[in-house]
């Protein structure tokens, strides 16, 4: 059973099997320590985020910090003989996430989530000066600094070429990480434009041509119909240029 958002203590007692109040405080303290050990043990078995060869950080390994939050102190869990820690489906060790804990053997089966924050420090672009909506970014407006790459759902920009000439859509202070959502996407071509298509794979590159079936907006998949009628989805990377990675 999943925990509810800020439930009334009495409801928690009824749902999870509240122990007698006199012994409950001591049991909760020791129980929390045991659960935390379970969470820590699971995290030690996981592969932490690492810079890949394609992100420009291969010479600068990421520095990862994992911080455990706390369960709701009002939460009183029924005794359990066997607790299992697990990563929920689709959970990633990136930014704000959680580790699941479920009672697999006990008088009351329960399931709770322990909050976890994973900070991933790496090199990316930061504003060198305050940038305001409507500003066009020049090369002198950004510098490389260490930022928490996982602090936002929007990817941090790492290459100067990805931002110079683009328009700022959100205010940025000096020293603040520049994210993909902070600047306006570029449209490299329109529907119906002829485009060049580079298909990349391990150890090979095939160049072809086609026609855009959707706008070539930066960061979005564009559908391209090739001369043989086949339709591929690729990333717009330049003026009438699309790349597909196999």
mmCIF file of C-alpha atoms in Angstrom:
data_model
loop_
_atom_site.group_PDB
_atom_site.id
_atom_site.type_symbol
_atom_site.label_atom_id
_atom_site.label_comp_id
_atom_site.label_asym_id
_atom_site.label_seq_id
_atom_site.Cartn_x
_atom_site.Cartn_y
_atom_site.Cartn_z
ATOM 1 C CA UNK A 1 0.000 0.000 0.000
ATOM 2 C CA UNK A 2 1.421 3.385 -0.983
ATOM 3 C CA UNK A 3 1.577 6.222 1.492
ATOM 4 C CA UNK A 4 -0.821 9.120 1.145
ATOM 5 C CA UNK A 5 0.163 12.783 0.898
ATOM 6 C CA UNK A 6 0.198 14.270 4.409
ATOM 7 C CA UNK A 7 -2.476 11.899 5.845
ATOM 8 C CA UNK A 8 -4.014 12.399 9.280
ATOM 9 C CA UNK A 9 -2.071 10.483 11.991
ATOM 10 C CA UNK A 10 -5.182 8.517 12.926
ATOM 11 C CA UNK A 11 -5.637 7.407 9.343
ATOM 12 C CA UNK A 12 -2.015 6.260 9.259
ATOM 13 C CA UNK A 13 -2.608 4.256 12.402
ATOM 14 C CA UNK A 14 -5.609 2.492 10.923
ATOM 15 C CA UNK A 15 -3.969 1.819 7.590
ATOM 16 C CA UNK A 16 -0.522 0.709 8.713
ATOM 17 C CA UNK A 17 -1.122 -0.881 12.099
ATOM 18 C CA UNK A 18 -0.008 1.667 14.682
ATOM 19 C CA UNK A 19 1.858 0.130 17.637
ATOM 20 C CA UNK A 20 0.919 1.229 21.171
ATOM 21 C CA UNK A 21 1.814 4.876 21.626
ATOM 22 C CA UNK A 22 4.139 4.313 24.596
ATOM 23 C CA UNK A 23 6.418 1.943 22.693
ATOM 24 C CA UNK A 24 5.782 3.497 19.322
ATOM 25 C CA UNK A 25 8.330 6.309 19.603
ATOM 26 C CA UNK A 26 11.228 3.965 20.403
ATOM 27 C CA UNK A 27 10.193 1.466 17.737
ATOM 28 C CA UNK A 28 9.875 4.225 15.151
ATOM 29 C CA UNK A 29 13.416 5.459 15.818
ATOM 30 C CA UNK A 30 15.027 2.037 15.538
ATOM 31 C CA UNK A 31 12.776 1.123 12.614
ATOM 32 C CA UNK A 32 13.785 4.243 10.704
ATOM 33 C CA UNK A 33 17.469 3.417 11.210
ATOM 34 C CA UNK A 34 16.928 -0.105 9.904
ATOM 35 C CA UNK A 35 15.009 1.152 6.879
ATOM 36 C CA UNK A 36 17.676 3.736 6.147
ATOM 37 C CA UNK A 37 20.305 0.987 6.186
ATOM 38 C CA UNK A 38 18.213 -0.917 3.651
ATOM 39 C CA UNK A 39 18.077 2.148 1.397
ATOM 40 C CA UNK A 40 21.814 2.786 1.720
ATOM 41 C CA UNK A 41 22.594 -0.849 0.946
ATOM 42 C CA UNK A 42 20.500 -0.770 -2.216
ATOM 43 C CA UNK A 43 22.070 2.477 -3.413
ATOM 44 C CA UNK A 44 25.578 1.081 -2.950
ATOM 45 C CA UNK A 45 24.697 -1.685 -5.411
ATOM 46 C CA UNK A 46 23.570 0.735 -8.139
ATOM 47 C CA UNK A 47 25.635 2.239 -10.934
ATOM 48 C CA UNK A 48 25.855 5.985 -10.376
ATOM 49 C CA UNK A 49 25.573 8.372 -13.346
ATOM 50 C CA UNK A 50 28.742 8.709 -15.408
ATOM 51 C CA UNK A 51 29.732 11.057 -18.210
ATOM 52 C CA UNK A 52 29.529 9.373 -21.598
ATOM 53 C CA UNK A 53 31.911 9.870 -24.487
ATOM 54 C CA UNK A 54 29.320 11.831 -26.422
ATOM 55 C CA UNK A 55 28.516 14.557 -23.904
ATOM 56 C CA UNK A 56 31.795 16.476 -23.960
ATOM 57 C CA UNK A 57 32.657 15.518 -20.387
ATOM 58 C CA UNK A 58 34.733 12.385 -20.999
ATOM 59 C CA UNK A 59 37.853 14.119 -19.632
ATOM 60 C CA UNK A 60 35.971 15.586 -16.683
ATOM 61 C CA UNK A 61 34.278 12.797 -14.697
ATOM 62 C CA UNK A 62 31.043 13.741 -13.020
ATOM 63 C CA UNK A 63 31.041 14.190 -9.265
ATOM 64 C CA UNK A 64 27.967 12.531 -7.777
ATOM 65 C CA UNK A 65 26.424 13.329 -4.387
ATOM 66 C CA UNK A 66 23.632 11.181 -2.970
ATOM 67 C CA UNK A 67 21.582 12.604 -0.097
ATOM 68 C CA UNK A 68 18.874 10.694 1.750
ATOM 69 C CA UNK A 69 15.775 12.530 2.893
ATOM 70 C CA UNK A 70 13.480 11.390 5.710
ATOM 71 C CA UNK A 71 10.225 9.563 5.992
ATOM 72 C CA UNK A 72 7.253 11.447 7.401
ATOM 73 C CA UNK A 73 7.910 11.353 11.182
ATOM 74 C CA UNK A 74 4.187 10.754 11.791
ATOM 75 C CA UNK A 75 4.394 7.506 9.855
ATOM 76 C CA UNK A 76 4.193 4.494 12.201
ATOM 77 C CA UNK A 77 4.760 1.247 10.341
ATOM 78 C CA UNK A 78 3.636 -2.101 11.642
ATOM 79 C CA UNK A 79 6.423 -4.550 12.612
ATOM 80 C CA UNK A 80 7.813 -6.480 9.672
ATOM 81 C CA UNK A 81 10.007 -9.580 9.578
ATOM 82 C CA UNK A 82 11.238 -8.986 6.019
ATOM 83 C CA UNK A 83 11.599 -5.619 4.340
ATOM 84 C CA UNK A 84 12.840 -5.284 0.775
ATOM 85 C CA UNK A 85 14.297 -2.099 -0.723
ATOM 86 C CA UNK A 86 13.834 -1.604 -4.464
ATOM 87 C CA UNK A 87 13.937 0.998 -7.210
ATOM 88 C CA UNK A 88 10.428 1.778 -8.516
ATOM 89 C CA UNK A 89 9.756 1.306 -12.215
ATOM 90 C CA UNK A 90 11.162 4.152 -14.307
ATOM 91 C CA UNK A 91 13.005 5.601 -11.301
ATOM 92 C CA UNK A 92 16.427 7.043 -12.151
ATOM 93 C CA UNK A 93 19.317 7.993 -9.887
ATOM 94 C CA UNK A 94 19.130 11.555 -11.149
ATOM 95 C CA UNK A 95 17.809 14.613 -9.316
ATOM 96 C CA UNK A 96 14.924 14.105 -6.914
ATOM 97 C CA UNK A 97 13.982 10.439 -6.860
ATOM 98 C CA UNK A 98 12.946 7.756 -4.377
ATOM 99 C CA UNK A 99 13.642 4.230 -3.177
ATOM 100 C CA UNK A 100 10.762 1.905 -2.403
ATOM 101 C CA UNK A 101 10.490 -0.147 0.788
ATOM 102 C CA UNK A 102 7.909 -2.870 1.123
ATOM 103 C CA UNK A 103 7.067 -5.319 3.857
ATOM 104 C CA UNK A 104 7.077 -8.811 2.352
ATOM 105 C CA UNK A 105 6.597 -10.767 5.562
ATOM 106 C CA UNK A 106 4.600 -9.407 8.492
ATOM 107 C CA UNK A 107 1.103 -9.049 9.971
ATOM 108 C CA UNK A 108 0.474 -5.956 7.825
ATOM 109 C CA UNK A 109 1.891 -5.541 4.326
ATOM 110 C CA UNK A 110 2.939 -1.959 3.643
ATOM 111 C CA UNK A 111 4.840 -0.023 1.005
ATOM 112 C CA UNK A 112 6.557 3.349 1.452
ATOM 113 C CA UNK A 113 8.998 5.521 -0.478
ATOM 114 C CA UNK A 114 12.193 7.007 0.920
ATOM 115 C CA UNK A 115 13.092 10.361 -0.747
ATOM 116 C CA UNK A 116 16.552 10.585 -2.283
ATOM 117 C CA UNK A 117 18.343 13.452 -4.026
ATOM 118 C CA UNK A 118 21.127 12.699 -6.505
ATOM 119 C CA UNK A 119 23.276 15.675 -7.489
ATOM 120 C CA UNK A 120 25.468 15.215 -10.548
ATOM 121 C CA UNK A 121 28.203 17.846 -10.844
ATOM 122 C CA UNK A 122 29.756 18.334 -14.260
ATOM 123 C CA UNK A 123 31.036 20.978 -16.656
ATOM 124 C CA UNK A 124 28.395 22.981 -18.542
ATOM 125 C CA UNK A 125 27.669 26.527 -19.635
ATOM 126 C CA UNK A 126 26.742 29.216 -17.115
ATOM 127 C CA UNK A 127 25.770 32.824 -17.693
ATOM 128 C CA UNK A 128 28.756 35.184 -17.470
ATOM 129 C CA UNK A 129 26.436 38.212 -17.178
ATOM 130 C CA UNK A 130 22.743 38.630 -16.347
ATOM 131 C CA UNK A 131 20.626 37.584 -19.333
ATOM 132 C CA UNK A 132 17.062 38.774 -19.815
ATOM 133 C CA UNK A 133 14.230 37.498 -22.022
ATOM 134 C CA UNK A 134 14.698 38.780 -25.555
ATOM 135 C CA UNK A 135 18.510 39.000 -25.312
ATOM 136 C CA UNK A 136 20.458 37.333 -28.109
ATOM 137 C CA UNK A 137 23.284 35.294 -26.604
ATOM 138 C CA UNK A 138 26.837 36.171 -27.671
ATOM 139 C CA UNK A 139 29.889 34.012 -27.023
ATOM 140 C CA UNK A 140 31.102 36.391 -24.291
ATOM 141 C CA UNK A 141 27.799 35.968 -22.423
ATOM 142 C CA UNK A 142 28.582 32.416 -21.296
ATOM 143 C CA UNK A 143 31.475 30.561 -19.679
ATOM 144 C CA UNK A 144 32.075 26.973 -18.620
ATOM 145 C CA UNK A 145 31.488 26.157 -14.961
ATOM 146 C CA UNK A 146 30.588 23.276 -12.682
ATOM 147 C CA UNK A 147 26.836 22.826 -12.291
ATOM 148 C CA UNK A 148 24.426 20.267 -10.921
ATOM 149 C CA UNK A 149 23.341 18.657 -14.177
ATOM 150 C CA UNK A 150 20.462 16.888 -12.432
ATOM 151 C CA UNK A 151 18.994 20.003 -10.809
ATOM 152 C CA UNK A 152 16.470 20.487 -13.611
ATOM 153 C CA UNK A 153 14.520 18.338 -16.010
ATOM 154 C CA UNK A 154 15.801 20.531 -18.833
ATOM 155 C CA UNK A 155 19.260 19.426 -20.058
ATOM 156 C CA UNK A 156 22.219 21.716 -19.341
ATOM 157 C CA UNK A 157 23.884 23.125 -22.453
ATOM 158 C CA UNK A 158 27.561 22.204 -22.741
ATOM 159 C CA UNK A 159 28.651 23.577 -26.128
ATOM 160 C CA UNK A 160 28.936 27.274 -26.977
ATOM 161 C CA UNK A 161 27.723 26.498 -30.492
ATOM 162 C CA UNK A 162 24.421 25.291 -28.990
ATOM 163 C CA UNK A 163 23.550 28.723 -27.602
ATOM 164 C CA UNK A 164 25.292 31.558 -29.477
ATOM 165 C CA UNK A 165 22.743 33.448 -31.559
ATOM 166 C CA UNK A 166 19.737 32.064 -29.721
ATOM 167 C CA UNK A 167 17.184 34.184 -27.877
ATOM 168 C CA UNK A 168 16.775 34.013 -24.103
ATOM 169 C CA UNK A 169 13.234 33.194 -22.952
ATOM 170 C CA UNK A 170 13.821 33.038 -19.163
ATOM 171 C CA UNK A 171 15.831 35.428 -16.965
ATOM 172 C CA UNK A 172 19.268 34.122 -15.978
ATOM 173 C CA UNK A 173 21.610 35.556 -13.362
ATOM 174 C CA UNK A 174 25.393 35.497 -13.672
ATOM 175 C CA UNK A 175 26.719 32.087 -12.650
ATOM 176 C CA UNK A 176 23.407 30.321 -13.295
ATOM 177 C CA UNK A 177 23.364 27.155 -15.382
ATOM 178 C CA UNK A 178 22.007 27.616 -18.898
ATOM 179 C CA UNK A 179 19.391 25.021 -19.743
ATOM 180 C CA UNK A 180 17.812 24.020 -23.005
ATOM 181 C CA UNK A 181 14.475 25.524 -21.930
ATOM 182 C CA UNK A 182 16.132 28.879 -21.127
ATOM 183 C CA UNK A 183 16.625 29.739 -24.801
ATOM 184 C CA UNK A 184 14.384 29.624 -27.832
ATOM 185 C CA UNK A 185 14.748 26.598 -30.069
ATOM 186 C CA UNK A 186 16.082 27.165 -33.567
ATOM 187 C CA UNK A 187 14.126 26.072 -36.617
ATOM 188 C CA UNK A 188 16.606 24.779 -39.156
ATOM 189 C CA UNK A 189 14.083 24.146 -41.934
ATOM 190 C CA UNK A 190 10.361 23.971 -42.715
ATOM 191 C CA UNK A 191 7.979 21.226 -43.828
ATOM 192 C CA UNK A 192 8.674 20.261 -47.404
ATOM 193 C CA UNK A 193 12.257 21.507 -47.471
ATOM 194 C CA UNK A 194 14.888 19.220 -49.006
ATOM 195 C CA UNK A 195 17.355 18.077 -46.354
ATOM 196 C CA UNK A 196 20.634 16.238 -46.132
ATOM 197 C CA UNK A 197 20.530 13.128 -43.965
ATOM 198 C CA UNK A 198 23.524 11.626 -42.160
ATOM 199 C CA UNK A 199 22.934 8.138 -40.783
ATOM 200 C CA UNK A 200 25.580 7.261 -38.178
ATOM 201 C CA UNK A 201 26.366 3.881 -36.717
ATOM 202 C CA UNK A 202 29.312 2.221 -35.048
ATOM 203 C CA UNK A 203 32.170 2.688 -37.500
ATOM 204 C CA UNK A 204 30.198 4.055 -40.429
ATOM 205 C CA UNK A 205 28.459 7.133 -41.813
ATOM 206 C CA UNK A 206 25.974 7.091 -44.711
ATOM 207 C CA UNK A 207 24.884 10.339 -46.363
ATOM 208 C CA UNK A 208 21.581 10.618 -48.155
ATOM 209 C CA UNK A 209 18.879 13.132 -49.044
ATOM 210 C CA UNK A 210 15.201 13.467 -48.322
ATOM 211 C CA UNK A 211 12.253 15.753 -47.727
ATOM 212 C CA UNK A 212 11.180 17.063 -44.301
ATOM 213 C CA UNK A 213 7.695 15.898 -43.270
ATOM 214 C CA UNK A 214 7.729 18.030 -40.085
ATOM 215 C CA UNK A 215 9.430 21.273 -39.013
ATOM 216 C CA UNK A 216 13.146 21.036 -38.199
ATOM 217 C CA UNK A 217 12.936 22.392 -34.656
ATOM 218 C CA UNK A 218 16.069 21.973 -32.580
ATOM 219 C CA UNK A 219 15.808 19.234 -29.981
ATOM 220 C CA UNK A 220 12.746 17.603 -31.578
ATOM 221 C CA UNK A 221 12.551 14.532 -33.770
ATOM 222 C CA UNK A 222 11.879 15.389 -37.404
ATOM 223 C CA UNK A 223 10.379 12.911 -39.872
ATOM 224 C CA UNK A 224 12.201 12.697 -43.191
ATOM 225 C CA UNK A 225 11.048 10.831 -46.299
ATOM 226 C CA UNK A 226 13.999 9.443 -48.206
ATOM 227 C CA UNK A 227 14.202 8.978 -51.983
ATOM 228 C CA UNK A 228 13.268 5.287 -51.657
ATOM 229 C CA UNK A 229 10.073 6.206 -49.765
ATOM 230 C CA UNK A 230 11.317 5.128 -46.351
ATOM 231 C CA UNK A 231 10.575 7.521 -43.461
ATOM 232 C CA UNK A 232 13.165 8.066 -40.711
ATOM 233 C CA UNK A 233 13.126 10.133 -37.543
ATOM 234 C CA UNK A 234 16.242 12.198 -36.843
ATOM 235 C CA UNK A 235 17.576 15.231 -35.022
ATOM 236 C CA UNK A 236 17.895 18.598 -36.821
ATOM 237 C CA UNK A 237 21.502 19.687 -36.250
ATOM 238 C CA UNK A 238 22.065 22.440 -38.817
ATOM 239 C CA UNK A 239 20.759 24.303 -41.840
ATOM 240 C CA UNK A 240 18.711 21.623 -43.666
ATOM 241 C CA UNK A 241 20.803 18.924 -41.987
ATOM 242 C CA UNK A 242 19.446 15.903 -40.079
ATOM 243 C CA UNK A 243 21.342 13.212 -38.190
ATOM 244 C CA UNK A 244 20.112 9.709 -37.381
ATOM 245 C CA UNK A 245 22.066 7.552 -34.934
ATOM 246 C CA UNK A 246 21.579 3.802 -35.133
#
